[in-house]
Each structure stands twice: as structure tokens, then as C-alpha cells.
PDB file of C-alpha atoms in Angstrom:
ATOM      1  CA  UNK A 182       0.218  -0.094   0.027  1.00 89.00           C
ATOM      2  CA  UNK A 183       1.357   3.469  -0.632  1.00 97.00           C
ATOM      3  CA  UNK A 184       1.907   5.318   2.683  1.00 98.00           C
ATOM      4  CA  UNK A 185      -0.708   8.400   3.282  1.00 98.00           C
ATOM      5  CA  UNK A 186       0.681  12.102   5.101  1.00 99.00           C
ATOM      6  CA  UNK A 187      -2.209  13.896   6.757  1.00 99.00           C
ATOM      7  CA  UNK A 188      -1.067  17.547   6.268  1.00 98.00           C
ATOM      8  CA  UNK A 189      -2.900  20.612   8.560  1.00 98.00           C
ATOM      9  CA  UNK A 190      -2.122  23.695   7.273  1.00 98.00           C
ATOM     10  CA  UNK A 191      -3.647  26.336   5.797  1.00 97.00           C
ATOM     11  CA  UNK A 192      -3.931  27.164   1.412  1.00 98.00           C
ATOM     12  CA  UNK A 193      -2.118  28.666  -0.022  1.00 97.00           C
ATOM     13  CA  UNK A 194      -3.620  30.271  -3.645  1.00 97.00           C
ATOM     14  CA  UNK A 195      -0.925  31.577  -5.288  1.00 97.00           C
ATOM     15  CA  UNK A 196       0.356  27.852  -4.732  1.00 97.00           C
ATOM     16  CA  UNK A 197       3.932  27.530  -3.770  1.00 97.00           C
ATOM     17  CA  UNK A 198       3.803  26.774   0.356  1.00 96.00           C
ATOM     18  CA  UNK A 199       0.805  25.689   2.359  1.00 97.00           C
ATOM     19  CA  UNK A 200      -1.202  22.828   1.432  1.00 98.00           C
ATOM     20  CA  UNK A 201      -0.656  22.865  -1.833  1.00 98.00           C
ATOM     21  CA  UNK A 202       2.871  22.805  -1.371  1.00 98.00           C
ATOM     22  CA  UNK A 203       3.011  20.097   0.986  1.00 98.00           C
ATOM     23  CA  UNK A 204       0.419  18.281  -1.403  1.00 98.00           C
ATOM     24  CA  UNK A 205       2.949  18.399  -4.451  1.00 98.00           C
ATOM     25  CA  UNK A 206       6.243  17.148  -1.834  1.00 98.00           C
ATOM     26  CA  UNK A 207       3.807  14.071  -1.103  1.00 98.00           C
ATOM     27  CA  UNK A 208       3.215  13.528  -4.579  1.00 98.00           C
ATOM     28  CA  UNK A 209       6.776  13.428  -5.389  1.00 98.00           C
ATOM     29  CA  UNK A 210       8.647  11.649  -3.291  1.00 98.00           C
ATOM     30  CA  UNK A 211       5.318   8.440  -3.298  1.00 98.00           C
ATOM     31  CA  UNK A 212       2.718   9.226  -0.703  1.00 98.00           C
ATOM     32  CA  UNK A 213      -0.766  10.055  -0.971  1.00 98.00           C
ATOM     33  CA  UNK A 214      -1.122  12.910   0.307  1.00 98.00           C
ATOM     34  CA  UNK A 215      -4.568  14.289   2.296  1.00 98.00           C
ATOM     35  CA  UNK A 216      -4.832  17.227   3.719  1.00 98.00           C
ATOM     36  CA  UNK A 217      -6.973  19.102   6.603  1.00 98.00           C
ATOM     37  CA  UNK A 218      -7.526  22.514   5.292  1.00 98.00           C
ATOM     38  CA  UNK A 219      -7.348  25.564   8.957  1.00 97.00           C
ATOM     39  CA  UNK A 220      -7.284  28.359   6.637  1.00 96.00           C
ATOM     40  CA  UNK A 221      -8.059  30.217   3.981  1.00 97.00           C
ATOM     41  CA  UNK A 222      -5.017  33.449   1.879  1.00 96.00           C
ATOM     42  CA  UNK A 223      -5.586  35.257  -0.816  1.00 97.00           C
ATOM     43  CA  UNK A 224      -1.758  35.079  -1.471  1.00 95.00           C
ATOM     44  CA  UNK A 225       0.250  35.551  -4.542  1.00 96.00           C
ATOM     45  CA  UNK A 226       3.766  36.239  -5.088  1.00 95.00           C
ATOM     46  CA  UNK A 227       4.360  39.576  -3.864  1.00 94.00           C
ATOM     47  CA  UNK A 228       2.659  38.810  -0.185  1.00 92.00           C
ATOM     48  CA  UNK A 229      -0.511  37.639   2.071  1.00 92.00           C
ATOM     49  CA  UNK A 230      -3.616  40.028   0.466  1.00 95.00           C
ATOM     50  CA  UNK A 231      -5.698  38.379   3.117  1.00 94.00           C
ATOM     51  CA  UNK A 232      -6.109  34.861   5.423  1.00 93.00           C
ATOM     52  CA  UNK A 233      -9.550  33.662   6.749  1.00 96.00           C
ATOM     53  CA  UNK A 234      -9.634  30.623  10.022  1.00 95.00           C
ATOM     54  CA  UNK A 235     -11.965  27.787   9.343  1.00 97.00           C
ATOM     55  CA  UNK A 236     -13.885  27.489  12.318  1.00 97.00           C
ATOM     56  CA  UNK A 237     -12.585  25.004  15.045  1.00 97.00           C
ATOM     57  CA  UNK A 238     -15.520  22.177  14.178  1.00 98.00           C
ATOM     58  CA  UNK A 239     -14.839  22.043  10.732  1.00 98.00           C
ATOM     59  CA  UNK A 240     -10.925  21.609  10.655  1.00 98.00           C
ATOM     60  CA  UNK A 241     -11.770  18.302  14.014  1.00 98.00           C
ATOM     61  CA  UNK A 242     -14.467  16.886  11.312  1.00 98.00           C
ATOM     62  CA  UNK A 243     -11.701  16.690   8.585  1.00 98.00           C
ATOM     63  CA  UNK A 244      -9.216  15.219  10.246  1.00 98.00           C
ATOM     64  CA  UNK A 245     -11.054  12.892  12.182  1.00 98.00           C
ATOM     65  CA  UNK A 246     -12.995  11.865   8.997  1.00 98.00           C
ATOM     66  CA  UNK A 247      -9.615  11.080   7.185  1.00 98.00           C
ATOM     67  CA  UNK A 248      -8.333   9.281  10.217  1.00 98.00           C
ATOM     68  CA  UNK A 249     -10.977   7.049  10.692  1.00 98.00           C
ATOM     69  CA  UNK A 250     -11.240   5.812   7.339  1.00 98.00           C
ATOM     70  CA  UNK A 251      -8.482   6.091   5.777  1.00 98.00           C
ATOM     71  CA  UNK A 252      -6.024   5.989   8.141  1.00 98.00           C
ATOM     72  CA  UNK A 253      -2.602   8.243   8.268  1.00 98.00           C
ATOM     73  CA  UNK A 254       1.756   7.331   8.658  1.00 98.00           C
ATOM     74  CA  UNK A 255       2.187  10.905   9.702  1.00 99.00           C
ATOM     75  CA  UNK A 256       0.490  14.035  10.243  1.00 98.00           C
ATOM     76  CA  UNK A 257       2.744  17.240   9.243  1.00 98.00           C
ATOM     77  CA  UNK A 258       1.527  20.747  10.542  1.00 98.00           C
ATOM     78  CA  UNK A 259       1.320  24.073   9.026  1.00 97.00           C
ATOM     79  CA  UNK A 260      -0.301  27.120   9.725  1.00 94.00           C
ATOM     80  CA  UNK A 261      -2.317  27.208  12.602  1.00 94.00           C
ATOM     81  CA  UNK A 262      -3.142  31.069  13.234  1.00 88.00           C
ATOM     82  CA  UNK A 263      -5.662  30.837  16.688  1.00 92.00           C
ATOM     83  CA  UNK A 264      -4.377  28.807  20.494  1.00 93.00           C
ATOM     84  CA  UNK A 265      -7.931  27.338  19.948  1.00 95.00           C
ATOM     85  CA  UNK A 266      -6.843  25.551  16.662  1.00 95.00           C
ATOM     86  CA  UNK A 267      -3.359  25.266  17.930  1.00 96.00           C
ATOM     87  CA  UNK A 268      -4.576  23.304  21.230  1.00 97.00           C
ATOM     88  CA  UNK A 269      -7.481  21.461  18.771  1.00 97.00           C
ATOM     89  CA  UNK A 270      -4.992  20.135  16.583  1.00 98.00           C
ATOM     90  CA  UNK A 271      -2.110  19.299  19.355  1.00 98.00           C
ATOM     91  CA  UNK A 272      -5.217  17.425  20.915  1.00 98.00           C
ATOM     92  CA  UNK A 273      -5.736  15.051  17.974  1.00 98.00           C
ATOM     93  CA  UNK A 274      -2.576  14.537  16.844  1.00 98.00           C
ATOM     94  CA  UNK A 275      -1.757  13.921  20.526  1.00 98.00           C
ATOM     95  CA  UNK A 276      -4.668  10.833  19.991  1.00 98.00           C
ATOM     96  CA  UNK A 277      -3.745   8.942  16.649  1.00 98.00           C
ATOM     97  CA  UNK A 278      -1.105   6.268  16.468  1.00 98.00           C
ATOM     98  CA  UNK A 279       1.236   8.190  13.866  1.00 98.00           C
ATOM     99  CA  UNK A 280       4.910  10.236  14.069  1.00 98.00           C
ATOM    100  CA  UNK A 281       3.987  14.085  14.210  1.00 98.00           C
ATOM    101  CA  UNK A 282       5.820  16.786  11.962  1.00 98.00           C
ATOM    102  CA  UNK A 283       5.464  20.419  13.497  1.00 98.00           C
ATOM    103  CA  UNK A 284       6.447  23.010  11.241  1.00 97.00           C
ATOM    104  CA  UNK A 285       4.958  26.281  13.635  1.00 94.00           C
ATOM    105  CA  UNK A 286       4.630  28.347  11.067  1.00 85.00           C
ATOM    106  CA  UNK A 287       4.128  32.418  12.519  1.00 75.00           C
ATOM    107  CA  UNK A 288       5.912  34.598   9.480  1.00 62.00           C
ATOM    108  CA  UNK A 289       5.138  33.832   5.983  1.00 63.00           C
ATOM    109  CA  UNK A 290       8.135  34.215   3.003  1.00 61.00           C
ATOM    110  CA  UNK A 291       7.150  37.784   3.010  1.00 58.00           C
ATOM    111  CA  UNK A 292       6.772  38.704   6.412  1.00 61.00           C
ATOM    112  CA  UNK A 293       3.012  38.435   6.925  1.00 59.00           C
ATOM    113  CA  UNK A 294       1.614  37.742  10.650  1.00 62.00           C
ATOM    114  CA  UNK A 295       0.203  33.898  10.095  1.00 69.00           C
ATOM    115  CA  UNK A 296      -0.031  33.131  13.995  1.00 74.00           C
ATOM    116  CA  UNK A 297      -1.663  35.316  15.958  1.00 76.00           C
ATOM    117  CA  UNK A 298       0.329  36.328  19.460  1.00 79.00           C
ATOM    118  CA  UNK A 299      -1.741  34.725  21.681  1.00 82.00           C
ATOM    119  CA  UNK A 300      -0.913  31.391  20.025  1.00 87.00           C
ATOM    120  CA  UNK A 301       2.718  31.253  20.652  1.00 91.00           C
ATOM    121  CA  UNK A 302       1.970  30.295  24.299  1.00 92.00           C
ATOM    122  CA  UNK A 303      -0.425  26.876  23.318  1.00 94.00           C
ATOM    123  CA  UNK A 304       2.090  25.877  20.932  1.00 95.00           C
ATOM    124  CA  UNK A 305       4.928  25.848  23.501  1.00 95.00           C
ATOM    125  CA  UNK A 306       2.961  23.782  25.348  1.00 95.00           C
ATOM    126  CA  UNK A 307       0.029  21.999  23.594  1.00 97.00           C
ATOM    127  CA  UNK A 308       1.392  21.185  20.101  1.00 97.00           C
ATOM    128  CA  UNK A 309       5.179  21.048  20.963  1.00 97.00           C
ATOM    129  CA  UNK A 310       4.724  18.177  23.080  1.00 98.00           C
ATOM    130  CA  UNK A 311       3.265  16.720  20.921  1.00 98.00           C
ATOM    131  CA  UNK A 312       5.765  16.843  17.783  1.00 98.00           C
ATOM    132  CA  UNK A 313       8.023  13.580  17.048  1.00 98.00           C
ATOM    133  CA  UNK A 314      10.415  16.175  15.130  1.00 98.00           C
ATOM    134  CA  UNK A 315       9.563  20.555  15.231  1.00 98.00           C
ATOM    135  CA  UNK A 316      10.881  22.200  12.119  1.00 98.00           C
ATOM    136  CA  UNK A 317      11.373  26.036  13.047  1.00 96.00           C
ATOM    137  CA  UNK A 318      13.367  28.491  11.164  1.00 93.00           C
ATOM    138  CA  UNK A 319      14.962  31.270  13.203  1.00 93.00           C
ATOM    139  CA  UNK A 320      12.539  34.260  13.404  1.00 91.00           C
ATOM    140  CA  UNK A 321       9.945  30.976  15.006  1.00 93.00           C
ATOM    141  CA  UNK A 322      12.947  30.087  17.034  1.00 94.00           C
ATOM    142  CA  UNK A 323      13.164  34.188  19.326  1.00 92.00           C
ATOM    143  CA  UNK A 324       9.485  33.878  18.655  1.00 91.00           C
ATOM    144  CA  UNK A 325       9.275  30.758  20.464  1.00 94.00           C
ATOM    145  CA  UNK A 326      12.426  30.963  22.908  1.00 95.00           C
ATOM    146  CA  UNK A 327      13.675  34.807  22.789  1.00 94.00           C
ATOM    147  CA  UNK A 328      16.946  33.150  21.592  1.00 96.00           C
ATOM    148  CA  UNK A 329      18.285  35.088  18.878  1.00 95.00           C
ATOM    149  CA  UNK A 330      20.461  32.683  16.345  1.00 94.00           C
ATOM    150  CA  UNK A 331      23.581  34.959  14.612  1.00 91.00           C
ATOM    151  CA  UNK A 332      25.864  32.608  13.799  1.00 90.00           C
ATOM    152  CA  UNK A 333      26.776  29.064  13.228  1.00 90.00           C
ATOM    153  CA  UNK A 334      27.583  28.514  16.897  1.00 90.00           C
ATOM    154  CA  UNK A 335      24.526  29.511  17.996  1.00 94.00           C
ATOM    155  CA  UNK A 336      22.084  26.864  16.589  1.00 96.00           C
ATOM    156  CA  UNK A 337      23.082  24.504  19.718  1.00 96.00           C
ATOM    157  CA  UNK A 338      21.484  26.815  21.971  1.00 97.00           C
ATOM    158  CA  UNK A 339      18.365  27.353  19.834  1.00 97.00           C
ATOM    159  CA  UNK A 340      17.688  23.448  19.765  1.00 98.00           C
ATOM    160  CA  UNK A 341      18.550  23.085  23.475  1.00 98.00           C
ATOM    161  CA  UNK A 342      15.505  25.890  23.955  1.00 98.00           C
ATOM    162  CA  UNK A 343      12.863  24.463  21.369  1.00 98.00           C
ATOM    163  CA  UNK A 344      13.690  20.933  22.950  1.00 98.00           C
ATOM    164  CA  UNK A 345      12.919  22.189  26.253  1.00 98.00           C
ATOM    165  CA  UNK A 346       8.997  22.137  25.146  1.00 98.00           C
ATOM    166  CA  UNK A 347       8.962  18.567  24.719  1.00 98.00           C
ATOM    167  CA  UNK A 348       9.269  17.333  20.637  1.00 98.00           C
ATOM    168  CA  UNK A 349      12.038  14.347  20.436  1.00 98.00           C
ATOM    169  CA  UNK A 350      13.848  16.120  17.824  1.00 98.00           C
ATOM    170  CA  UNK A 351      14.669  19.433  16.476  1.00 98.00           C
ATOM    171  CA  UNK A 352      16.085  20.638  13.211  1.00 98.00           C
ATOM    172  CA  UNK A 353      17.116  24.164  13.391  1.00 97.00           C
ATOM    173  CA  UNK A 354      16.919  25.647   9.950  1.00 95.00           C
ATOM    174  CA  UNK A 355      19.396  27.916   9.986  1.00 89.00           C
ATOM    175  CA  UNK A 356      19.040  29.177   5.849  1.00 80.00           C
ATOM    176  CA  UNK A 357      18.851  32.815   7.100  1.00 76.00           C
ATOM    177  CA  UNK A 358      22.193  32.700   7.954  1.00 84.00           C
ATOM    178  CA  UNK A 359      25.107  33.631   5.824  1.00 78.00           C
ATOM    179  CA  UNK A 360      27.017  31.341   4.004  1.00 83.00           C
ATOM    180  CA  UNK A 361      25.958  27.436   2.932  1.00 86.00           C
ATOM    181  CA  UNK A 362      22.492  26.314   4.760  1.00 86.00           C
ATOM    182  CA  UNK A 363      23.090  24.484   7.828  1.00 93.00           C
ATOM    183  CA  UNK A 364      21.045  22.948   9.508  1.00 96.00           C
ATOM    184  CA  UNK A 365      21.486  21.378  13.399  1.00 97.00           C
ATOM    185  CA  UNK A 366      19.240  17.895  13.909  1.00 98.00           C
ATOM    186  CA  UNK A 367      19.189  16.894  17.545  1.00 98.00           C
ATOM    187  CA  UNK A 368      16.990  14.747  20.345  1.00 98.00           C
ATOM    188  CA  UNK A 369      19.506  16.954  22.770  1.00 97.00           C
ATOM    189  CA  UNK A 370      22.274  13.816  22.734  1.00 97.00           C
ATOM    190  CA  UNK A 371      22.642  13.228  18.972  1.00 96.00           C
ATOM    191  CA  UNK A 372      23.826  15.485  16.648  1.00 97.00           C
ATOM    192  CA  UNK A 373      23.769  15.441  12.904  1.00 98.00           C
ATOM    193  CA  UNK A 374      24.745  18.860  10.761  1.00 96.00           C
ATOM    194  CA  UNK A 375      22.838  18.793   7.792  1.00 96.00           C
ATOM    195  CA  UNK A 376      25.421  20.971   4.730  1.00 93.00           C
ATOM    196  CA  UNK A 377      24.174  22.162   1.598  1.00 92.00           C
ATOM    197  CA  UNK A 378      25.746  24.331  -0.622  1.00 89.00           C
ATOM    198  CA  UNK A 379      23.678  27.858  -1.072  1.00 88.00           C
ATOM    199  CA  UNK A 380      22.000  28.465  -3.952  1.00 88.00           C
ATOM    200  CA  UNK A 381      21.925  31.970  -6.187  1.00 84.00           C
ATOM    201  CA  UNK A 382      17.827  31.523  -6.651  1.00 89.00           C
ATOM    202  CA  UNK A 383      15.843  33.285  -4.473  1.00 91.00           C
ATOM    203  CA  UNK A 384      12.554  32.001  -5.776  1.00 94.00           C
ATOM    204  CA  UNK A 385      12.487  29.940  -2.643  1.00 93.00           C
ATOM    205  CA  UNK A 386       8.502  30.253  -1.030  1.00 95.00           C
ATOM    206  CA  UNK A 387       7.143  27.466   0.386  1.00 95.00           C
ATOM    207  CA  UNK A 388      11.006  26.061   1.602  1.00 95.00           C
ATOM    208  CA  UNK A 389       9.220  25.656   5.481  1.00 95.00           C
ATOM    209  CA  UNK A 390       6.490  23.920   4.176  1.00 97.00           C
ATOM    210  CA  UNK A 391       8.286  21.428   1.724  1.00 98.00           C
ATOM    211  CA  UNK A 392      11.205  20.761   4.177  1.00 98.00           C
ATOM    212  CA  UNK A 393       8.611  19.747   6.795  1.00 98.00           C
ATOM    213  CA  UNK A 394       6.324  17.668   4.488  1.00 98.00           C
ATOM    214  CA  UNK A 395       9.188  16.012   2.679  1.00 98.00           C
ATOM    215  CA  UNK A 396       9.627  14.433   6.321  1.00 99.00           C
ATOM    216  CA  UNK A 397       6.392  13.210   7.205  1.00 99.00           C
ATOM    217  CA  UNK A 398       6.441  11.205   4.006  1.00 99.00           C
ATOM    218  CA  UNK A 399       9.716   9.646   4.378  1.00 98.00           C
ATOM    219  CA  UNK A 400       8.708   8.993   8.454  1.00 99.00           C
ATOM    220  CA  UNK A 401       5.674   7.250   6.667  1.00 98.00           C
ATOM    221  CA  UNK A 402       7.770   4.909   3.946  1.00 98.00           C
ATOM    222  CA  UNK A 403       9.130   3.759   7.368  1.00 98.00           C
ATOM    223  CA  UNK A 404      12.604   5.563   8.150  1.00 98.00           C
ATOM    224  CA  UNK A 405      13.866   7.016  11.609  1.00 98.00           C
ATOM    225  CA  UNK A 406      13.984  10.912  12.033  1.00 98.00           C
ATOM    226  CA  UNK A 407      17.555  11.035  11.197  1.00 98.00           C
ATOM    227  CA  UNK A 408      18.101   8.852   8.122  1.00 98.00           C
ATOM    228  CA  UNK A 409      14.006  10.643   6.735  1.00 98.00           C
ATOM    229  CA  UNK A 410      15.353  14.538   7.534  1.00 98.00           C
ATOM    230  CA  UNK A 411      18.446  13.912   5.475  1.00 98.00           C
ATOM    231  CA  UNK A 412      16.528  12.785   2.936  1.00 98.00           C
ATOM    232  CA  UNK A 413      14.213  15.905   2.878  1.00 98.00           C
ATOM    233  CA  UNK A 414      16.938  17.949   2.948  1.00 97.00           C
ATOM    234  CA  UNK A 415      18.230  17.279  -0.177  1.00 97.00           C
ATOM    235  CA  UNK A 416      14.979  16.407  -2.140  1.00 98.00           C
ATOM    236  CA  UNK A 417      14.315  20.521  -0.507  1.00 97.00           C
ATOM    237  CA  UNK A 418      18.109  21.870  -1.708  1.00 96.00           C
ATOM    238  CA  UNK A 419      16.888  20.305  -5.538  1.00 97.00           C
ATOM    239  CA  UNK A 420      13.876  22.188  -4.603  1.00 97.00           C
ATOM    240  CA  UNK A 421      15.342  25.962  -4.078  1.00 96.00           C
ATOM    241  CA  UNK A 422      17.975  25.342  -7.173  1.00 96.00           C
ATOM    242  CA  UNK A 423      15.235  24.804 -10.099  1.00 97.00           C
ATOM    243  CA  UNK A 424      13.328  26.966  -7.867  1.00 97.00           C
ATOM    244  CA  UNK A 425      11.591  29.269 -10.896  1.00 97.00           C
ATOM    245  CA  UNK A 426       9.895  32.891 -11.177  1.00 97.00           C
ATOM    246  CA  UNK A 427       6.499  33.572 -10.760  1.00 96.00           C
ATOM    247  CA  UNK A 428       4.444  36.841 -10.709  1.00 96.00           C
ATOM    248  CA  UNK A 429       6.330  40.054  -9.919  1.00 96.00           C
ATOM    249  CA  UNK A 430       7.667  38.553  -7.037  1.00 96.00           C
ATOM    250  CA  UNK A 431       8.802  35.791  -4.855  1.00 95.00           C
ATOM    251  CA  UNK A 432       8.399  32.103  -7.061  1.00 97.00           C
ATOM    252  CA  UNK A 433       8.180  28.898  -6.080  1.00 97.00           C
ATOM    253  CA  UNK A 434      10.362  26.288  -5.364  1.00 97.00           C
ATOM    254  CA  UNK A 435       9.936  23.343  -7.703  1.00 98.00           C
ATOM    255  CA  UNK A 436       8.108  20.364  -6.232  1.00 98.00           C
ATOM    256  CA  UNK A 437       8.936  17.956  -8.827  1.00 98.00           C
ATOM    257  CA  UNK A 438      12.138  18.666  -9.844  1.00 98.00           C
ATOM    258  CA  UNK A 439      12.928  15.004  -8.888  1.00 97.00           C
ATOM    259  CA  UNK A 440      10.873  13.272 -11.288  1.00 96.00           C
ATOM    260  CA  UNK A 441      12.473  14.357 -14.606  1.00 83.00           C
TER     261      UNK A 441
END
């Protein structure tokens, strides 16, 4: 059987991030993607022009509909804009026998806020504790922990601060630092430093969603966390290298780059 992976995230009408990026990633990596839409955004290559959160009952119903009938081998979360949504999804994940990848989305690639400040504490106390892998970028680390990463040497301190909230593993994404794209994967005892060359390509919309979905896809196929994250890093690096212009702003990564 083809493993099923469930994404719980917002819709990106421009197709570069969110649910759309997640499903494209899952298809490219050979798993069956399913979705719970948490919000609808009006979004393009320039920014987010509007966002409308779905009712908690609609989110819960979508989740139960998929999990109770089809089942899932992994769950990935993205945009959860309110404390109520965060706590609901955390409760649902806690009752699901499958690994979970939490991308604690705070802002879009263009700097638009996608998480209410009041929801930050719920991410810390409810969502991160049920995560198999958490994948914050440096801005999200700062909002969640107060730790500001200015060099590669700060990545370990950032990881320790996120792990204190309870995820089993954390990937601190160092893509915003100068030099090579360096990420740190750790569970507090093992460390894996993931390096890739930085591509001269500004079309990187959807990188965070894509990485988290790729990790979830590899976990669903039976890989252990370090193997899944390394494979996902390789996939997203290729997708960034093949990113393309779309609209007047930042284009998307190319999710089908590995399909020929």
C-alpha cells in the first residue's frame, strides 16, 4: 500500500506554500497526500492579501473523517493561526498513532503574520510536546524561545531551548544565516549537522512547508528520523535549485524537480 500522509495547514492560493506545497511534495516523494485545511489565504508572489481561519469544528471534522476511515502513517502541521486551533490540532495528534512533524509557522516568506501572538503559548505548551520532529526557522525560534541565532555557533543553544518544550527531535533551520545552508537536527543527545550549498536563487517560496512535508513523507515510508530528515534536506535543496519565477515577486521552489 502507498503510505498516507496528512497535512493540517492553510491554503496558499498562489500554489507555492501551504497545503498546495505539501501535497505536491508528497506526490513527488511517492506517498498519498491528504489534507485538513485550517485557513484560506489570498496569496501570491508578492504577499498575503487576506486570511480567513476555518471554524474549529470544520478542522476537527476533516481530521476525523480522514483518520477514522483511511488512517495515516504521518501527520504534518503548518499554519494554525489561533490558540484554539493549535490546541485542537495538538489534541487530535496526541490521539493518533503516527509520527508528527510540526512546522510552527509564524510568518510568511514575505513577512506577513500567520500566527496570532496569543497562540504562541499554545504552540509551546500544547503542540510542541506532541511533535516527533519540530522544524522552526530562526525567526520562529526567536518568537518561541527568545534565543536569537546570529551565527552557526548559536544553533545548538536554539535547539536546546526548543527541545525544552518537549518535541522528541528538532531541526533548527539555518537557511537565513550567511554561507552554506546549515541545519542542526538533534534530540538532545545525537547531533546531525546538515549542510548544503547555497543556491543563487531568490525563488524560495514554500521551503519550510516543503521540508516538513518531505520529512513526514519519509517517516511514513518507514525511515527513522535522521534518515528522513537527511533525505528531506536533499529533496528541498534540489527544489530550491530548480525554483522558478512566478508573478512579480518571489517564485516557488520546484516540487517536481526529482521527477524528470
